[in-house]
Amino acid sequence: MITGACLCGDVSYEIEGKISPIWLCHCSKCRRSTGSAFHASAVVSPDRFRWVTGEGGIREYEDTPRYKTRFCGRCGSPVPSYLEAFDLVFLHAGGLDGDPGRSVVHHIFVGSKAPWLELSDTHPQYEEHKPPQA
Ligand SMILES: [Zn+2]
Ligand SMILES: [Zn+2]
């Protein structure tokens, strides 16, 4: 069982079995919404994801119809969200506890990467999007 939570702990969740490999998104929206160089993302099928606490305290911000963020209403941490278009739950790998048994496989949107970040690993880099796969 993989578990995860927001910074304050109000929102928590659990995942049965494995998550997808992790990818890093360098798009400008992910950089703004996380305040970081990139967003560490993964997905899992909805039947293996379960909220444990705090689902009612989640807030949502819709930047565009294609880019929504969901976060804890108390501490602001990004929390998982359901992606209707793919029938997958989108995860924030940094919110997971311990070792989820997966590691980073590639970078996306390196075309809009922060100019102050140098990528020094050997993972494939995609200029733009690569659709998520569970
Ligand atoms: Zn919180
Ligand atoms: Zn992004």
PDB file of C-alpha atoms and ligand atoms in Angstrom:
ATOM      1  CA  MET A   1       0.000   0.000   0.000  1.00  0.00           C
ATOM      2  CA  ILE A   2       1.319   3.442  -0.987  1.00  0.00           C
ATOM      3  CA  THR A   3       0.171   6.385   1.123  1.00  0.00           C
ATOM      4  CA  GLY A   4       0.376  10.122   0.642  1.00  0.00           C
ATOM      5  CA  ALA A   5      -0.681  13.373   2.264  1.00  0.00           C
ATOM      6  CA  CYS A   6      -0.558  17.169   2.070  1.00  0.00           C
ATOM      7  CA  LEU A   7       1.833  19.232   4.212  1.00  0.00           C
ATOM      8  CA  CYS A   8      -0.613  19.801   7.107  1.00  0.00           C
ATOM      9  CA  GLY A   9      -1.915  16.236   6.985  1.00  0.00           C
ATOM     10  CA  ASP A  10      -5.614  17.143   6.599  1.00  0.00           C
ATOM     11  CA  VAL A  11      -5.762  15.480   3.182  1.00  0.00           C
ATOM     12  CA  SER A  12      -4.514  11.900   2.981  1.00  0.00           C
ATOM     13  CA  TYR A  13      -4.976   9.029   0.554  1.00  0.00           C
ATOM     14  CA  GLU A  14      -3.856   5.515  -0.203  1.00  0.00           C
ATOM     15  CA  ILE A  15      -3.070   3.535  -3.330  1.00  0.00           C
ATOM     16  CA  GLU A  16      -3.240  -0.190  -3.788  1.00  0.00           C
ATOM     17  CA  GLY A  17      -0.482  -1.719  -5.914  1.00  0.00           C
ATOM     18  CA  LYS A  18       1.880   0.146  -8.200  1.00  0.00           C
ATOM     19  CA  ILE A  19       1.731   3.652  -9.584  1.00  0.00           C
ATOM     20  CA  SER A  20       2.939   4.578 -13.076  1.00  0.00           C
ATOM     21  CA  PRO A  21       6.562   5.566 -13.648  1.00  0.00           C
ATOM     22  CA  ILE A  22       7.257   9.170 -12.621  1.00  0.00           C
ATOM     23  CA  TRP A  23       7.843  11.955 -15.121  1.00  0.00           C
ATOM     24  CA  LEU A  24       8.981  15.527 -14.600  1.00  0.00           C
ATOM     25  CA  CYS A  25       7.014  18.358 -16.217  1.00  0.00           C
ATOM     26  CA  HIS A  26       8.876  21.590 -16.897  1.00  0.00           C
ATOM     27  CA  CYS A  27       5.921  23.602 -18.288  1.00  0.00           C
ATOM     28  CA  SER A  28       5.487  27.145 -17.009  1.00  0.00           C
ATOM     29  CA  LYS A  29       2.140  26.331 -15.356  1.00  0.00           C
ATOM     30  CA  CYS A  30       3.594  23.439 -13.333  1.00  0.00           C
ATOM     31  CA  ARG A  31       6.544  25.589 -12.340  1.00  0.00           C
ATOM     32  CA  ARG A  32       4.212  28.333 -11.072  1.00  0.00           C
ATOM     33  CA  SER A  33       1.768  26.035  -9.299  1.00  0.00           C
ATOM     34  CA  THR A  34       4.541  24.193  -7.447  1.00  0.00           C
ATOM     35  CA  GLY A  35       7.049  27.041  -7.077  1.00  0.00           C
ATOM     36  CA  SER A  36       9.671  24.568  -8.188  1.00  0.00           C
ATOM     37  CA  ALA A  37      11.866  23.796 -11.213  1.00  0.00           C
ATOM     38  CA  PHE A  38       9.447  21.066 -12.359  1.00  0.00           C
ATOM     39  CA  HIS A  39       6.505  19.009 -11.257  1.00  0.00           C
ATOM     40  CA  ALA A  40       7.038  15.307 -10.403  1.00  0.00           C
ATOM     41  CA  SER A  41       3.963  13.524 -11.734  1.00  0.00           C
ATOM     42  CA  ALA A  42       2.554  10.012 -11.886  1.00  0.00           C
ATOM     43  CA  VAL A  43      -0.839   8.406 -12.451  1.00  0.00           C
ATOM     44  CA  VAL A  44      -2.817   5.459 -11.119  1.00  0.00           C
ATOM     45  CA  SER A  45      -6.109   3.901 -12.172  1.00  0.00           C
ATOM     46  CA  PRO A  46      -9.056   5.263 -10.144  1.00  0.00           C
ATOM     47  CA  ASP A  47     -10.159   1.856  -8.823  1.00  0.00           C
ATOM     48  CA  ARG A  48      -6.866   1.554  -6.909  1.00  0.00           C
ATOM     49  CA  PHE A  49      -6.983   5.062  -5.365  1.00  0.00           C
ATOM     50  CA  ARG A  50      -8.842   5.966  -2.164  1.00  0.00           C
ATOM     51  CA  TRP A  51      -9.163   9.155  -0.148  1.00  0.00           C
ATOM     52  CA  VAL A  52      -8.529   8.511   3.568  1.00  0.00           C
ATOM     53  CA  THR A  53      -9.170  11.967   5.066  1.00  0.00           C
ATOM     54  CA  GLY A  54      -9.877  15.544   4.075  1.00  0.00           C
ATOM     55  CA  GLU A  55     -11.396  15.177   0.594  1.00  0.00           C
ATOM     56  CA  GLY A  56     -14.032  17.787   1.543  1.00  0.00           C
ATOM     57  CA  GLY A  57     -11.345  20.390   2.280  1.00  0.00           C
ATOM     58  CA  ILE A  58      -9.843  20.261  -1.194  1.00  0.00           C
ATOM     59  CA  ARG A  59     -10.037  23.418  -3.297  1.00  0.00           C
ATOM     60  CA  GLU A  60      -9.646  23.789  -7.027  1.00  0.00           C
ATOM     61  CA  TYR A  61      -8.292  26.450  -9.335  1.00  0.00           C
ATOM     62  CA  GLU A  62      -9.051  26.333 -13.038  1.00  0.00           C
ATOM     63  CA  ASP A  63      -6.407  28.207 -14.985  1.00  0.00           C
ATOM     64  CA  THR A  64      -7.711  26.977 -18.329  1.00  0.00           C
ATOM     65  CA  PRO A  65     -10.167  24.140 -19.047  1.00  0.00           C
ATOM     66  CA  ARG A  66      -7.101  21.967 -19.701  1.00  0.00           C
ATOM     67  CA  TYR A  67      -5.119  23.031 -16.658  1.00  0.00           C
ATOM     68  CA  LYS A  68      -6.718  22.744 -13.230  1.00  0.00           C
ATOM     69  CA  THR A  69      -4.927  22.438  -9.917  1.00  0.00           C
ATOM     70  CA  ARG A  70      -6.392  20.961  -6.753  1.00  0.00           C
ATOM     71  CA  PHE A  71      -4.902  21.734  -3.380  1.00  0.00           C
ATOM     72  CA  CYS A  72      -5.493  21.448   0.348  1.00  0.00           C
ATOM     73  CA  GLY A  73      -7.633  24.399   1.487  1.00  0.00           C
ATOM     74  CA  ARG A  74      -5.596  24.688   4.684  1.00  0.00           C
ATOM     75  CA  CYS A  75      -1.937  24.321   3.644  1.00  0.00           C
ATOM     76  CA  GLY A  76      -2.074  24.805  -0.143  1.00  0.00           C
ATOM     77  CA  SER A  77      -0.238  21.591  -1.049  1.00  0.00           C
ATOM     78  CA  PRO A  78      -1.182  20.130  -4.422  1.00  0.00           C
ATOM     79  CA  VAL A  79      -3.290  16.977  -4.017  1.00  0.00           C
ATOM     80  CA  PRO A  80      -4.353  14.224  -6.459  1.00  0.00           C
ATOM     81  CA  SER A  81      -7.029  14.882  -9.047  1.00  0.00           C
ATOM     82  CA  TYR A  82      -9.108  12.774 -11.388  1.00  0.00           C
ATOM     83  CA  LEU A  83      -8.303  13.186 -15.105  1.00  0.00           C
ATOM     84  CA  GLU A  84     -11.563  12.520 -16.898  1.00  0.00           C
ATOM     85  CA  ALA A  85     -10.001  12.540 -20.362  1.00  0.00           C
ATOM     86  CA  PHE A  86      -7.713   9.628 -19.436  1.00  0.00           C
ATOM     87  CA  ASP A  87      -9.757   7.957 -16.653  1.00  0.00           C
ATOM     88  CA  LEU A  88      -6.701   8.171 -14.403  1.00  0.00           C
ATOM     89  CA  VAL A  89      -5.891   9.784 -11.068  1.00  0.00           C
ATOM     90  CA  PHE A  90      -3.108  12.321 -11.417  1.00  0.00           C
ATOM     91  CA  LEU A  91      -0.587  12.159  -8.559  1.00  0.00           C
ATOM     92  CA  HIS A  92       2.031  14.531  -7.194  1.00  0.00           C
ATOM     93  CA  ALA A  93       4.972  12.233  -6.543  1.00  0.00           C
ATOM     94  CA  GLY A  94       6.421  14.588  -3.925  1.00  0.00           C
ATOM     95  CA  GLY A  95       3.327  14.049  -1.762  1.00  0.00           C
ATOM     96  CA  LEU A  96       3.803  10.286  -1.540  1.00  0.00           C
ATOM     97  CA  ASP A  97       5.285   8.693   1.580  1.00  0.00           C
ATOM     98  CA  GLY A  98       8.406   6.553   1.432  1.00  0.00           C
ATOM     99  CA  ASP A  99       9.451   4.682  -1.689  1.00  0.00           C
ATOM    100  CA  PRO A 100       6.585   4.214  -4.158  1.00  0.00           C
ATOM    101  CA  GLY A 101       8.660   1.621  -6.049  1.00  0.00           C
ATOM    102  CA  ARG A 102       8.941   3.764  -9.175  1.00  0.00           C
ATOM    103  CA  SER A 103      11.477   6.256 -10.397  1.00  0.00           C
ATOM    104  CA  VAL A 104      11.750   9.061 -12.941  1.00  0.00           C
ATOM    105  CA  VAL A 105      11.607   7.945 -16.590  1.00  0.00           C
ATOM    106  CA  HIS A 106      11.474  11.124 -18.663  1.00  0.00           C
ATOM    107  CA  HIS A 107      11.090  14.899 -18.826  1.00  0.00           C
ATOM    108  CA  ILE A 108       8.260  16.703 -20.638  1.00  0.00           C
ATOM    109  CA  PHE A 109       7.900  20.317 -21.786  1.00  0.00           C
ATOM    110  CA  VAL A 110      11.647  20.844 -21.679  1.00  0.00           C
ATOM    111  CA  GLY A 111      10.947  23.489 -24.346  1.00  0.00           C
ATOM    112  CA  SER A 112       9.728  25.732 -21.500  1.00  0.00           C
ATOM    113  CA  LYS A 113      12.239  24.617 -18.870  1.00  0.00           C
ATOM    114  CA  ALA A 114      13.553  27.157 -16.336  1.00  0.00           C
ATOM    115  CA  PRO A 115      16.707  28.754 -17.801  1.00  0.00           C
ATOM    116  CA  TRP A 116      18.495  28.320 -14.475  1.00  0.00           C
ATOM    117  CA  LEU A 117      18.078  24.549 -14.386  1.00  0.00           C
ATOM    118  CA  GLU A 118      20.576  22.272 -16.096  1.00  0.00           C
ATOM    119  CA  LEU A 119      19.387  18.727 -16.840  1.00  0.00           C
ATOM    120  CA  SER A 120      22.254  16.358 -16.214  1.00  0.00           C
ATOM    121  CA  ASP A 121      20.540  12.959 -16.227  1.00  0.00           C
ATOM    122  CA  THR A 122      20.151  10.660 -19.229  1.00  0.00           C
ATOM    123  CA  HIS A 123      16.328  10.339 -19.209  1.00  0.00           C
ATOM    124  CA  PRO A 124      14.567  11.096 -22.518  1.00  0.00           C
ATOM    125  CA  GLN A 125      13.460  14.709 -22.959  1.00  0.00           C
ATOM    126  CA  TYR A 126      10.284  15.714 -24.797  1.00  0.00           C
ATOM    127  CA  GLU A 127       9.869  19.278 -26.061  1.00  0.00           C
ATOM    128  CA  GLU A 128       6.154  19.189 -25.241  1.00  0.00           C
ATOM    129  CA  HIS A 129       3.560  16.740 -24.011  1.00  0.00           C
ATOM    130  CA  LYS A 130       3.563  12.961 -23.794  1.00  0.00           C
ATOM    131  CA  PRO A 131       0.165  11.530 -22.756  1.00  0.00           C
ATOM    132  CA  PRO A 132       0.128   9.804 -19.330  1.00  0.00           C
ATOM    133  CA  GLN A 133      -0.079   6.005 -19.196  1.00  0.00           C
ATOM    134  CA  ALA A 134      -0.864   3.932 -16.118  1.00  0.00           C
TER     135      ALA A 134
HETATM  136 ZN    ZN B   1      -3.014  20.396   4.025  1.00  0.00          ZN
HETATM  137 ZN    ZN B   2       3.243  20.858 -16.625  1.00  0.00          ZN
END
